[in-house]
PDB file of C-alpha atoms in Angstrom:
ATOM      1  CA  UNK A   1      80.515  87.265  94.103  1.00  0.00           C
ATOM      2  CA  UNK A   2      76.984  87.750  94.457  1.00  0.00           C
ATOM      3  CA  UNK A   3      76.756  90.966  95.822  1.00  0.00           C
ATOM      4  CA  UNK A   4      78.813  91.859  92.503  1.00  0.00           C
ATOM      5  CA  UNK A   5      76.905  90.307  90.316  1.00  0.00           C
ATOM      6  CA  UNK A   6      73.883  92.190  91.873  1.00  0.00           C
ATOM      7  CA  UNK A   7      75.885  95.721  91.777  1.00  0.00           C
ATOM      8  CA  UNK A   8      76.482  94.530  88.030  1.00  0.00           C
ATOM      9  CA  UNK A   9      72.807  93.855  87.323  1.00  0.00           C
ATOM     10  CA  UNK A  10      71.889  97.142  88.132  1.00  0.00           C
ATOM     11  CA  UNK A  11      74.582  99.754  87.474  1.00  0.00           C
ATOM     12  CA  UNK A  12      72.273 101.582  85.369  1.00  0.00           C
ATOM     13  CA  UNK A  13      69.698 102.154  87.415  1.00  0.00           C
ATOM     14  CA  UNK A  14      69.745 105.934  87.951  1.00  0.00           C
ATOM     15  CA  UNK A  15      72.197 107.130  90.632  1.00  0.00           C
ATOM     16  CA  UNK A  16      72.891 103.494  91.938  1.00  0.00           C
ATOM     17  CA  UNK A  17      76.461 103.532  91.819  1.00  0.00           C
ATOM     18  CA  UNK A  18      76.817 106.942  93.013  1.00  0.00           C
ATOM     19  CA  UNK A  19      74.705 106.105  96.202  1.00  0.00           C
ATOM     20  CA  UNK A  20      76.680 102.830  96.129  1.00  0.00           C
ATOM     21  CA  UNK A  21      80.065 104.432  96.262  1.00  0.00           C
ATOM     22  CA  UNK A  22      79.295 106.908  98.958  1.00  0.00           C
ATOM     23  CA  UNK A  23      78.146 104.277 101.259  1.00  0.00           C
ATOM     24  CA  UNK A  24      81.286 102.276 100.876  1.00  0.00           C
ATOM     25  CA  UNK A  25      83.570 105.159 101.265  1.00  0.00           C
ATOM     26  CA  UNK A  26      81.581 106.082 104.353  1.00  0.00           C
ATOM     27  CA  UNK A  27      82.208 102.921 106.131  1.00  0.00           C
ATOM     28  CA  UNK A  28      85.612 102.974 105.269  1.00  0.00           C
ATOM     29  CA  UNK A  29      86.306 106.234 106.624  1.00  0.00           C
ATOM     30  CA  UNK A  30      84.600 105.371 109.879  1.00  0.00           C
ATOM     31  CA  UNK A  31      87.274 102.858 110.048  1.00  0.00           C
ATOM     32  CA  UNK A  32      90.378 104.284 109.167  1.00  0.00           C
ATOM     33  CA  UNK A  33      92.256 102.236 111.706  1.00  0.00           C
ATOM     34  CA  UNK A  34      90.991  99.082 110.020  1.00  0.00           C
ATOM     35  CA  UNK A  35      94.475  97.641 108.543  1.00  0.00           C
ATOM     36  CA  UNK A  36      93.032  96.049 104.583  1.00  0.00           C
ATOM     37  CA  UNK A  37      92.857  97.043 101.134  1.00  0.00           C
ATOM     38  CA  UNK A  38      90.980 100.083 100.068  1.00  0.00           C
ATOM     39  CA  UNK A  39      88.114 100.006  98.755  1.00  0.00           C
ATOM     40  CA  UNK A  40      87.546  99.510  94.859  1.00  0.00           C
ATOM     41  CA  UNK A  41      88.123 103.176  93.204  1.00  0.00           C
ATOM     42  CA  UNK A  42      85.508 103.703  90.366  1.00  0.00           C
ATOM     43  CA  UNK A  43      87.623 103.133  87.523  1.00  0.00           C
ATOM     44  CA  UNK A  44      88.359  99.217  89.101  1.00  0.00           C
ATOM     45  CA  UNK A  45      84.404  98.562  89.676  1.00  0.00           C
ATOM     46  CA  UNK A  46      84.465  99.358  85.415  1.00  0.00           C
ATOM     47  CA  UNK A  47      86.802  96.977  85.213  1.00  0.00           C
ATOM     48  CA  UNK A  48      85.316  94.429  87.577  1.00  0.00           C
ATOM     49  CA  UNK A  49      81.697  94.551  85.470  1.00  0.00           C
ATOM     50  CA  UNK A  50      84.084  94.187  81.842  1.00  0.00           C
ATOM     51  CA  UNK A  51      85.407  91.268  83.380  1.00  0.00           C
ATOM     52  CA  UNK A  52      81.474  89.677  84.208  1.00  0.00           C
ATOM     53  CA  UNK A  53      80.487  90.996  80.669  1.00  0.00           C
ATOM     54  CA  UNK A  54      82.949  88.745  79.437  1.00  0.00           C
ATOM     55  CA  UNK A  55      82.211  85.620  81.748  1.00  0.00           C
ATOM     56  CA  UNK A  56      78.700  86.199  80.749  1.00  0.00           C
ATOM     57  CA  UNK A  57      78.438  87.570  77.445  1.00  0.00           C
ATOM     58  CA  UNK A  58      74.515  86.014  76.526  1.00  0.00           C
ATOM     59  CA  UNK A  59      73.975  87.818  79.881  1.00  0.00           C
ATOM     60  CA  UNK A  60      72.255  85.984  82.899  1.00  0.00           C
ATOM     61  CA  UNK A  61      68.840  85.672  81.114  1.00  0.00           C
ATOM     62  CA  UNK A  62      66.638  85.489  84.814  1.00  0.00           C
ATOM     63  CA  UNK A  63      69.240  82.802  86.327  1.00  0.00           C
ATOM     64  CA  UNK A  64      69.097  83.340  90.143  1.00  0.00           C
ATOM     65  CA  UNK A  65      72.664  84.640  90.359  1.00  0.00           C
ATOM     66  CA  UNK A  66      73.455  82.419  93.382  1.00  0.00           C
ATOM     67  CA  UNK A  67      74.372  79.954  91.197  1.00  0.00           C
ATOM     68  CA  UNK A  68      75.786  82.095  88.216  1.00  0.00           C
ATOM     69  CA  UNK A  69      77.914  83.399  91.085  1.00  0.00           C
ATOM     70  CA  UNK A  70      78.792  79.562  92.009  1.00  0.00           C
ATOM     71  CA  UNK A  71      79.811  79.058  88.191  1.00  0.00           C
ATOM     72  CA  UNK A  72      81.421  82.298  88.052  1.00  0.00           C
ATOM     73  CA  UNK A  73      83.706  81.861  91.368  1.00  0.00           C
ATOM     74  CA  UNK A  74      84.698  77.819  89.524  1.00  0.00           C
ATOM     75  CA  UNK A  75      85.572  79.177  86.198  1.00  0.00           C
ATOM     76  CA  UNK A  76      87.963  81.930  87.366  1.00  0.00           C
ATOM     77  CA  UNK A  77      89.290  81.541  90.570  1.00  0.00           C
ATOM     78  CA  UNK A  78      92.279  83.775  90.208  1.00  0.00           C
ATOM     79  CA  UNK A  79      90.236  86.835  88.908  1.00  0.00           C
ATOM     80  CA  UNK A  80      87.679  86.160  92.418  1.00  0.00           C
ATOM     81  CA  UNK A  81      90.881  86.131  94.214  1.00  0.00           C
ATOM     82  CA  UNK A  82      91.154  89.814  92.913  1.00  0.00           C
ATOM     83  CA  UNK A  83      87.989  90.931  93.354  1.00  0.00           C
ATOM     84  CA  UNK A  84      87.912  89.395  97.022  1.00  0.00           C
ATOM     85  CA  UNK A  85      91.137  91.367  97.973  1.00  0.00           C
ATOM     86  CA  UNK A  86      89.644  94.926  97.628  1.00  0.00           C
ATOM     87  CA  UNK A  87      86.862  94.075 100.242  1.00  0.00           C
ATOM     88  CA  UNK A  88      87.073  94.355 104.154  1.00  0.00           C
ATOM     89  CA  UNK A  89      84.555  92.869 106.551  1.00  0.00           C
ATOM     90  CA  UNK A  90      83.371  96.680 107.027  1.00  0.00           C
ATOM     91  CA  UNK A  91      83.425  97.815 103.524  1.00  0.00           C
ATOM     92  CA  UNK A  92      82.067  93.879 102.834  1.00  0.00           C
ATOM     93  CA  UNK A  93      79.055  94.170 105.660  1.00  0.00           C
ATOM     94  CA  UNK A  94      78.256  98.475 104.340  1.00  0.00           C
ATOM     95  CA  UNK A  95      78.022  96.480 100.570  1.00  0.00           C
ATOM     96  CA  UNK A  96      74.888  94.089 102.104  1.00  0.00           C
ATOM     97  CA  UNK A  97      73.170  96.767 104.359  1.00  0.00           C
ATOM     98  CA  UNK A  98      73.511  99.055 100.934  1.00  0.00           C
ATOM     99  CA  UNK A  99      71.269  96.305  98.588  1.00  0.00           C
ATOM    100  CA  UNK A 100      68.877  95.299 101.303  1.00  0.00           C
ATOM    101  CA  UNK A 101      67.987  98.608 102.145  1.00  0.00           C
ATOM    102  CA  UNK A 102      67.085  99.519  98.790  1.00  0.00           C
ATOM    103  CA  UNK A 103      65.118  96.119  98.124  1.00  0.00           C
ATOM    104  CA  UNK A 104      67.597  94.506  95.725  1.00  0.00           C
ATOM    105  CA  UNK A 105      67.461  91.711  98.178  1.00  0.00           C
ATOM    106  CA  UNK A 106      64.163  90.270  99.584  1.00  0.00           C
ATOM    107  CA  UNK A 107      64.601  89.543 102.767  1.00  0.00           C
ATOM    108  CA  UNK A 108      63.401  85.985 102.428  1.00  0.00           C
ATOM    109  CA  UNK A 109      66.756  85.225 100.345  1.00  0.00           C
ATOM    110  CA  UNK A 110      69.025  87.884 102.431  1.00  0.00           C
ATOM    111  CA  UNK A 111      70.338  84.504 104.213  1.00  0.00           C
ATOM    112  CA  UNK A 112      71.038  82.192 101.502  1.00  0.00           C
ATOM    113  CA  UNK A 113      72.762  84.891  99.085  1.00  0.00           C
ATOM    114  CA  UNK A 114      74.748  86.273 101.849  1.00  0.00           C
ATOM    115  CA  UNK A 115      75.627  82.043 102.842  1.00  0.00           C
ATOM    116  CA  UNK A 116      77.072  81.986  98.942  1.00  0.00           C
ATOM    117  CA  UNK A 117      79.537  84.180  99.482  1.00  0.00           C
ATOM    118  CA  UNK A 118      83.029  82.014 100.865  1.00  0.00           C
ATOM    119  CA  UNK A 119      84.014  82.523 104.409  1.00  0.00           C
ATOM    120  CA  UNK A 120      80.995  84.729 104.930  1.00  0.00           C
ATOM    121  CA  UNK A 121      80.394  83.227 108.840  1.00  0.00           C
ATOM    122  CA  UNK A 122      84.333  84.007 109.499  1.00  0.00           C
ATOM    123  CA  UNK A 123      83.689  87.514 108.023  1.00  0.00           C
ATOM    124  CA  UNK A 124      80.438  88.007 110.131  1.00  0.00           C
ATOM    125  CA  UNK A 125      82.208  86.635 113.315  1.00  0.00           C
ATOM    126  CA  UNK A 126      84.484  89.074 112.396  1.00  0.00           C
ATOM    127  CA  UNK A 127      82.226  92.308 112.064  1.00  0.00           C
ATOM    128  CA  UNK A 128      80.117  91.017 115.097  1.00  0.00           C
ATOM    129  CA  UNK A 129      83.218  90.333 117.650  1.00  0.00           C
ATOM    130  CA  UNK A 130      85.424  93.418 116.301  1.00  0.00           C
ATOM    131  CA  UNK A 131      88.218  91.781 117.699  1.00  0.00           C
ATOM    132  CA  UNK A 132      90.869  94.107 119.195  1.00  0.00           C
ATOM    133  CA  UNK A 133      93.763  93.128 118.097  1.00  0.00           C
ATOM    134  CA  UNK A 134      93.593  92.940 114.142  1.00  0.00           C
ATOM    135  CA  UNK A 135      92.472  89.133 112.866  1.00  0.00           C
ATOM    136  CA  UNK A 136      95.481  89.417 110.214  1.00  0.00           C
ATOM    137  CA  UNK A 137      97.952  88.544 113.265  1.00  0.00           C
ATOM    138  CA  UNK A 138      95.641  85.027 113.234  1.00  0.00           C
ATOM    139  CA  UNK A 139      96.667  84.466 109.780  1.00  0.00           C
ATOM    140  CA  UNK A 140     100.747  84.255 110.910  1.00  0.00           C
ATOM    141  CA  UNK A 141     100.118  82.349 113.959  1.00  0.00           C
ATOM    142  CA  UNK A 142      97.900  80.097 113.259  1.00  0.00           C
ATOM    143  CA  UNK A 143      97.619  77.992 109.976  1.00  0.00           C
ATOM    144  CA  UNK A 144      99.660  74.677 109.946  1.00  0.00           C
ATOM    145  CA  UNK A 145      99.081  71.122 110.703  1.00  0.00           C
ATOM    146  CA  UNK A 146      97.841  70.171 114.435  1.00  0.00           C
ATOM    147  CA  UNK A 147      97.125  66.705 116.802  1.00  0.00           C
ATOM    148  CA  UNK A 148      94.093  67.083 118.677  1.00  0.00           C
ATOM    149  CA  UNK A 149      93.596  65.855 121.723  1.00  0.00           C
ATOM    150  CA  UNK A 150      89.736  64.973 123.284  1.00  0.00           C
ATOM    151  CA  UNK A 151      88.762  62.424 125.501  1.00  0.00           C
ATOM    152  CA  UNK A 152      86.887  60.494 123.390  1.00  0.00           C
ATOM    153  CA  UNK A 153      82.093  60.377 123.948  1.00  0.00           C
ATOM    154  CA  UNK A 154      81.691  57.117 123.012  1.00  0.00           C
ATOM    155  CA  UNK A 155      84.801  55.104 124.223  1.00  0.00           C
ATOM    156  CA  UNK A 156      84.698  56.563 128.092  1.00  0.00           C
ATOM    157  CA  UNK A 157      88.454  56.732 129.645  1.00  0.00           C
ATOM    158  CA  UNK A 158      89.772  56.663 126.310  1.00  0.00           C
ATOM    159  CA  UNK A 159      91.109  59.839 124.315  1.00  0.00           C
ATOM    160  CA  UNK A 160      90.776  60.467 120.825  1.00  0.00           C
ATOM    161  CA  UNK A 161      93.747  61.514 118.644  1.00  0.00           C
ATOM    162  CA  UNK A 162      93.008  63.119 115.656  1.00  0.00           C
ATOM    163  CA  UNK A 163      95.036  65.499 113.142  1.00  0.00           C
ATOM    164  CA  UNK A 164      93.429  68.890 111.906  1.00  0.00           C
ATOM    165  CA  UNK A 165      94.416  71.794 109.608  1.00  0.00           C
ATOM    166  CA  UNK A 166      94.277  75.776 109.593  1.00  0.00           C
ATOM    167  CA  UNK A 167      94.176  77.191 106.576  1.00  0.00           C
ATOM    168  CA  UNK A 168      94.714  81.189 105.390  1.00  0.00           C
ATOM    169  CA  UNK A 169      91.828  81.212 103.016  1.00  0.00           C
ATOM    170  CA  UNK A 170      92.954  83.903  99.597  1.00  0.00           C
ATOM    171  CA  UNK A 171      89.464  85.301 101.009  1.00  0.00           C
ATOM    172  CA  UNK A 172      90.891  86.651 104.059  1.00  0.00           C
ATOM    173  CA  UNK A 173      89.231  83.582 105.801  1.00  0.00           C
ATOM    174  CA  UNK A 174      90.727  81.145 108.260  1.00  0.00           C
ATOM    175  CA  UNK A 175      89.430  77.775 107.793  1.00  0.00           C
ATOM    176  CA  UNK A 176      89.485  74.875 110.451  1.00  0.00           C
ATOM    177  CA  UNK A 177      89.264  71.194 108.910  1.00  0.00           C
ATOM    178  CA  UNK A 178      89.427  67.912 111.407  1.00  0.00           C
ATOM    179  CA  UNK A 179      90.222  64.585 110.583  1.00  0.00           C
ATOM    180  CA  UNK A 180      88.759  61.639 113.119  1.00  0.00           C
ATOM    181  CA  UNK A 181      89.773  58.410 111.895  1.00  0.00           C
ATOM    182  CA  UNK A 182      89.919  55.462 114.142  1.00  0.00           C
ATOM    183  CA  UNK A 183      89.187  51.341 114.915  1.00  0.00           C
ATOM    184  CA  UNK A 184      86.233  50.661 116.922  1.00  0.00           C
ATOM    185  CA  UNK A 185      85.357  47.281 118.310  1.00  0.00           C
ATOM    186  CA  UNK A 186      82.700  47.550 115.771  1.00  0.00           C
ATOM    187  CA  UNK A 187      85.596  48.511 112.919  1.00  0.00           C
ATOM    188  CA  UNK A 188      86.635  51.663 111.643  1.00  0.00           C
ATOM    189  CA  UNK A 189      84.809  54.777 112.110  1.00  0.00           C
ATOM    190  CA  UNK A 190      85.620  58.527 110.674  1.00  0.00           C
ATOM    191  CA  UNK A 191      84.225  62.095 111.306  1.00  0.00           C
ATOM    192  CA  UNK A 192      85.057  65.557 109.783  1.00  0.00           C
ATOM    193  CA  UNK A 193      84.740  68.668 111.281  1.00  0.00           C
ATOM    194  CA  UNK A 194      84.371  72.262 109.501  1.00  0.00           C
ATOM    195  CA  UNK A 195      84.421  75.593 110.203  1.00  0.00           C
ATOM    196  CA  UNK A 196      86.485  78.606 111.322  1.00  0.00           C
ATOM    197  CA  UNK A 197      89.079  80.198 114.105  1.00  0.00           C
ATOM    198  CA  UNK A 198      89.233  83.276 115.300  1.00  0.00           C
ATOM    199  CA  UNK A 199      91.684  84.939 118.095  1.00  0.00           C
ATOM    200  CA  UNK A 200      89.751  87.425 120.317  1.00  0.00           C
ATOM    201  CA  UNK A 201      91.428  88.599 123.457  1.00  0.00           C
ATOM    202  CA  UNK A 202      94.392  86.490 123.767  1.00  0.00           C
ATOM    203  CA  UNK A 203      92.185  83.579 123.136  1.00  0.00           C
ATOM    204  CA  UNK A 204      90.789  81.197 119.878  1.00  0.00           C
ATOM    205  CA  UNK A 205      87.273  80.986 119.510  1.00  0.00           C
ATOM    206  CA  UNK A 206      86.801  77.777 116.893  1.00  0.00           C
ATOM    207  CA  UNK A 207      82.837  77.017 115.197  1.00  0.00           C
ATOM    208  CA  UNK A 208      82.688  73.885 113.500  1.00  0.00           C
ATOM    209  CA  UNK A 209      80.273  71.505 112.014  1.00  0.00           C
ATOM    210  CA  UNK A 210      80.540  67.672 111.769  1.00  0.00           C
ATOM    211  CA  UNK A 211      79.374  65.856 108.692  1.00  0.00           C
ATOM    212  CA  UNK A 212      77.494  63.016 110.991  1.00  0.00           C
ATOM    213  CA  UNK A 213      75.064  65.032 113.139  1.00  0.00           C
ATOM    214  CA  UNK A 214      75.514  68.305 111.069  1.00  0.00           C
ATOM    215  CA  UNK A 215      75.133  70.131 114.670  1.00  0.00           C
ATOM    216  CA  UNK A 216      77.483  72.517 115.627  1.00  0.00           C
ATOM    217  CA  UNK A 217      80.439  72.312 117.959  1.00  0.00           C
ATOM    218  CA  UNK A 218      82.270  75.278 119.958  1.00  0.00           C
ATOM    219  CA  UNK A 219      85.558  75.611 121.414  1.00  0.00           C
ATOM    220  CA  UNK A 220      87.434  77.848 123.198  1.00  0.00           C
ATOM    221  CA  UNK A 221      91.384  77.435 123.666  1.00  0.00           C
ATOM    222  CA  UNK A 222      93.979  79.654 125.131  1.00  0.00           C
ATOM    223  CA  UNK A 223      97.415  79.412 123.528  1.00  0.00           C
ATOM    224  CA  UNK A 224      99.987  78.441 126.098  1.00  0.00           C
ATOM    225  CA  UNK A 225     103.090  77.738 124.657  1.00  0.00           C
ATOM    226  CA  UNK A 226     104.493  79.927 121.091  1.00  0.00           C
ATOM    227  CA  UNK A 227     107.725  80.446 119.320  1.00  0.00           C
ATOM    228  CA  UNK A 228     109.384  82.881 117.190  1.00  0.00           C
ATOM    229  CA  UNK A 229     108.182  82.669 113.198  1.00  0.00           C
ATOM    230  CA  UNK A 230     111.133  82.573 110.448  1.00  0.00           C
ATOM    231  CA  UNK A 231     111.266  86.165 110.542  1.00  0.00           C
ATOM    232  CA  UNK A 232     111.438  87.045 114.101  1.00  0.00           C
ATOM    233  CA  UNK A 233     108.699  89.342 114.255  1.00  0.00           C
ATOM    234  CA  UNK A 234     105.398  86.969 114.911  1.00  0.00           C
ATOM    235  CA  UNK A 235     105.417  84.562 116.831  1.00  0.00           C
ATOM    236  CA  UNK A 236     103.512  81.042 116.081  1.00  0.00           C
ATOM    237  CA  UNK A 237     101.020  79.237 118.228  1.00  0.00           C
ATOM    238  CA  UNK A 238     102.655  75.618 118.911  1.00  0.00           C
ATOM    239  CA  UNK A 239     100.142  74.550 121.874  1.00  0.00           C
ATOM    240  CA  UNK A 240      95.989  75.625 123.087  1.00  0.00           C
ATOM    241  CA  UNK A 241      94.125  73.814 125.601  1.00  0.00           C
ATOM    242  CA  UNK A 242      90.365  74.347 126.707  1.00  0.00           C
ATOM    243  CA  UNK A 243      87.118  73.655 126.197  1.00  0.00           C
ATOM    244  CA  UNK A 244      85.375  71.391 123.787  1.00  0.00           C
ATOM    245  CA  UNK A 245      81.208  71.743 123.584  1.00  0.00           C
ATOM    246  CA  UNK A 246      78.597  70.539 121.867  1.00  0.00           C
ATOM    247  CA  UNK A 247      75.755  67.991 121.925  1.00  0.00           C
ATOM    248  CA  UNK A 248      76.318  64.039 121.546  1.00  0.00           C
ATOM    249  CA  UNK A 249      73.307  61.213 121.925  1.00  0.00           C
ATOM    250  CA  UNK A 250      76.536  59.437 124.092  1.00  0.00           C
ATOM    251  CA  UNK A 251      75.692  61.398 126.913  1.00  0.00           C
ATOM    252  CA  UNK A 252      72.559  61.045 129.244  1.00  0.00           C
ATOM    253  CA  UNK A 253      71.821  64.523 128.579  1.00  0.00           C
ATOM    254  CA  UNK A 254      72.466  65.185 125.470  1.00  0.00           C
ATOM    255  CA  UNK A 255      75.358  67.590 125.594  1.00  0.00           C
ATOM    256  CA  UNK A 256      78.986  67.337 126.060  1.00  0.00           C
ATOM    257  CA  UNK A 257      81.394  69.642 127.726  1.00  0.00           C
ATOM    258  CA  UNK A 258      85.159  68.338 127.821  1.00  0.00           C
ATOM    259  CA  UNK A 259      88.666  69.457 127.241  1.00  0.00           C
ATOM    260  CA  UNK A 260      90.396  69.756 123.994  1.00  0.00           C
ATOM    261  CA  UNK A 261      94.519  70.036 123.522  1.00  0.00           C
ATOM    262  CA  UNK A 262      95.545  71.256 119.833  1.00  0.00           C
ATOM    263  CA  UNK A 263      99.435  70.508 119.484  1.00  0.00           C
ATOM    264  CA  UNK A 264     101.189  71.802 116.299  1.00  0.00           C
ATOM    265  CA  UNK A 265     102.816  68.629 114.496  1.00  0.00           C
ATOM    266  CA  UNK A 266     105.270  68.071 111.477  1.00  0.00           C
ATOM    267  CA  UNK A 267     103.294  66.487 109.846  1.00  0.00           C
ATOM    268  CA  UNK A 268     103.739  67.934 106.794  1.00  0.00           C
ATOM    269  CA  UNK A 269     103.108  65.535 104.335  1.00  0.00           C
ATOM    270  CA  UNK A 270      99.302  65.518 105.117  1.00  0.00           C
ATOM    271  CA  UNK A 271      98.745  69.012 103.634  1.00  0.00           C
ATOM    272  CA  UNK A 272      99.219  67.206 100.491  1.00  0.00           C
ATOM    273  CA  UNK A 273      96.212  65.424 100.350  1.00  0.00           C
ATOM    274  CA  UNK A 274      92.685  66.244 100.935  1.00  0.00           C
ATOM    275  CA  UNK A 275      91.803  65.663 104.345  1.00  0.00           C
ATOM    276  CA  UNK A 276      89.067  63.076 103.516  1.00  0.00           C
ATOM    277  CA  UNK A 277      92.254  60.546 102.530  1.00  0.00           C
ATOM    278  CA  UNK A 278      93.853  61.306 106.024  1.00  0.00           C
ATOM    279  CA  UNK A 279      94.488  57.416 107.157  1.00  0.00           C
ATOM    280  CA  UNK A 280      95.929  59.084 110.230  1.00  0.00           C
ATOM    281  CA  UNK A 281      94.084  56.221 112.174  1.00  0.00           C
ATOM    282  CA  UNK A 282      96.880  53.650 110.532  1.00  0.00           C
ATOM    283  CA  UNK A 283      99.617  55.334 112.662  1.00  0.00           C
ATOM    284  CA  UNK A 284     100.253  54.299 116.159  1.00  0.00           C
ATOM    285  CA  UNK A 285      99.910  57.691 117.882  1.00  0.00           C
ATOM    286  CA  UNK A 286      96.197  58.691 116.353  1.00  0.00           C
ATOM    287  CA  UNK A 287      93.063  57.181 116.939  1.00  0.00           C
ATOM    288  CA  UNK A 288      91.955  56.047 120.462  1.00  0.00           C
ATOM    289  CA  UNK A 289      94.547  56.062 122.989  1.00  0.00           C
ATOM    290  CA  UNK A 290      94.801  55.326 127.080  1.00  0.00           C
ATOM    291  CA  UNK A 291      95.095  57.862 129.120  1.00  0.00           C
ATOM    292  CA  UNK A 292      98.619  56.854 130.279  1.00  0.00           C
ATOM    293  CA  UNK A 293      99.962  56.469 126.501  1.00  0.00           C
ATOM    294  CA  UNK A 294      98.794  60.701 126.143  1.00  0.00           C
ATOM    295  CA  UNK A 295     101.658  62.747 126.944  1.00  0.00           C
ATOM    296  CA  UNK A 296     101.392  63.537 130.933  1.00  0.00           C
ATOM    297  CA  UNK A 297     101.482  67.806 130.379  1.00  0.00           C
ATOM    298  CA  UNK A 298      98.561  67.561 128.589  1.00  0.00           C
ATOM    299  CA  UNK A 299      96.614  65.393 130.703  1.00  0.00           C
ATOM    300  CA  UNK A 300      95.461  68.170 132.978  1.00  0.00           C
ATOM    301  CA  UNK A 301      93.743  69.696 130.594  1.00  0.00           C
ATOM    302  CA  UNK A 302      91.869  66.551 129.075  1.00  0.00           C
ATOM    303  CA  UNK A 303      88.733  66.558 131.947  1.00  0.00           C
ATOM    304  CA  UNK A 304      85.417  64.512 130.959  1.00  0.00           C
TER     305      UNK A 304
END
């Protein structure tokens, strides 16, 4: 919503929009194979800046348009939806280059404007991997409910069970959110983790964050079992194993290398809460289990 907001600002400044335009439709056409909508036509970019006229009709007034973007994307979430939709990660990433190259972004706020934007780190992942196989398929086979399996850094011999959710963003995003909620000797503990999944190669590539440490964590899992969707054509990922990475003041060394099983779960009645209200450590089968409770095909995969 920034970068619109910043097209809108200055959409009168000589032959912006024409320059604008061309580089857009260039990028598309250098990606023709690139399955997405096309590209705003003129007459919808007119519409687009009526529709900020009338969010904003005092105008902006110097406001740093971060956060009039922030205000803008709260108020009307359906009409971002629609703006979001006519925007690839090429047509998205020819948008940025366009503005910075002309100085309508300095680069010393390049980062945080193009951090406003939702599921901008999926979308750069995106433009940086160039994934073979188009990242749509992700959105079929992927979202749902999952139990995570890891052995557990700070309870050796034990693994921890927690539940996590995939989520088909309306921005073309796919967002990962993990629920850690269990009894300690010391009482109960929790942890979320953030971020985003990708497939690349046959494989899922997942970034996330945790809200203790705020360090990042990285994991790569290969799908090993799927099943036919509803309608036969996709299929749906029901179980990944592999690695789990990251740093952790548990270990002597400071980093952490172990293995990770994601298991797709009915557990349906957890998507209707936010995740923060998961007690998933009250049931039996979460939390911190032995070894011997875990179910044995998985165990393989679980190394410390």
């Amino acid at each position: 919503m920034t970068l619109l907001l910043t097209v809108h600002q200055h959409r009168s400044d000589g032959i912006f929009l024409s320059d604008l335009w061309e580089a857009i439709a260039e990028a598309e056409a250098q990606n023709r194979g690139v399955h997405g909508a096309r590209a705003p036509s003129r007459s919808t970019w007119f519409n687009y800046f009526r529709d900020i006229d009338h969010a904003f009709p005092d105008g902006l007034h110097g406001r740093p348009l971060s956060l009039a973007a922030h205000d803008f994307v709260r108020e009307n979430p359906k009409l971002t939806d629609k703006f979001f939709r006519k925007f690839r990660p090429d047509t998205f990433a020819r948008m940025c280059v366009f503005l910075f190259e002309r100085g309508y972004w300095g680069s010393d706020t390049l980062a945080e404007n193009l951090a406003s934007v939702p599921g901008s780190l999926y979308f750069s992942l995106v433009e940086f991997l160039k994934p073979a196989i188009r990242p749509e398929g992700d959105h079929n086979s992927l979202p749902g409910v999952y139990r995570v399996y890891r052995p557990s850094l700070s309870a050796p011999g034990k693994i921890l069970v927690s539940a996590a959710l995939v989520t088909s963003k309306t921005d073309g995003s796919l967002h990962y959110a993990e629920r850690m909620h269990f009894r300690t000797s010391f009482g109960w503990r929790e942890q979320h983790l953030e971020g985003y999944i990708l497939g690349v190669e046959g494989k899922a590539f997942l970034l996330t964050k945790d809200d203790n440490t705020k360090l990042p964590q990285f994991s790569i899992l290969k799908p090993l079992v799927r099943q036919p969707s509803g309608d036969g054509e996709t299929h749906i990922v029901r179980v990944m194993a592999g690695s789990y990475t990251g740093s952790s003041t548990y270990r002597e060394n400071g980093h952490f290398s172990t293995g990770i099983v994601m298991v797709r779960d009915n557990l349906r009645s957890l998507e209707k809460h936010p995740i923060g209200r998961w007690k998933i450590g009250l049931l039996g089968s979460f939390g911190l289990q032995n070894r011997e409770d875990v179910p044995e095909q998985f165990l393989k995969y679980l190394y410390e």
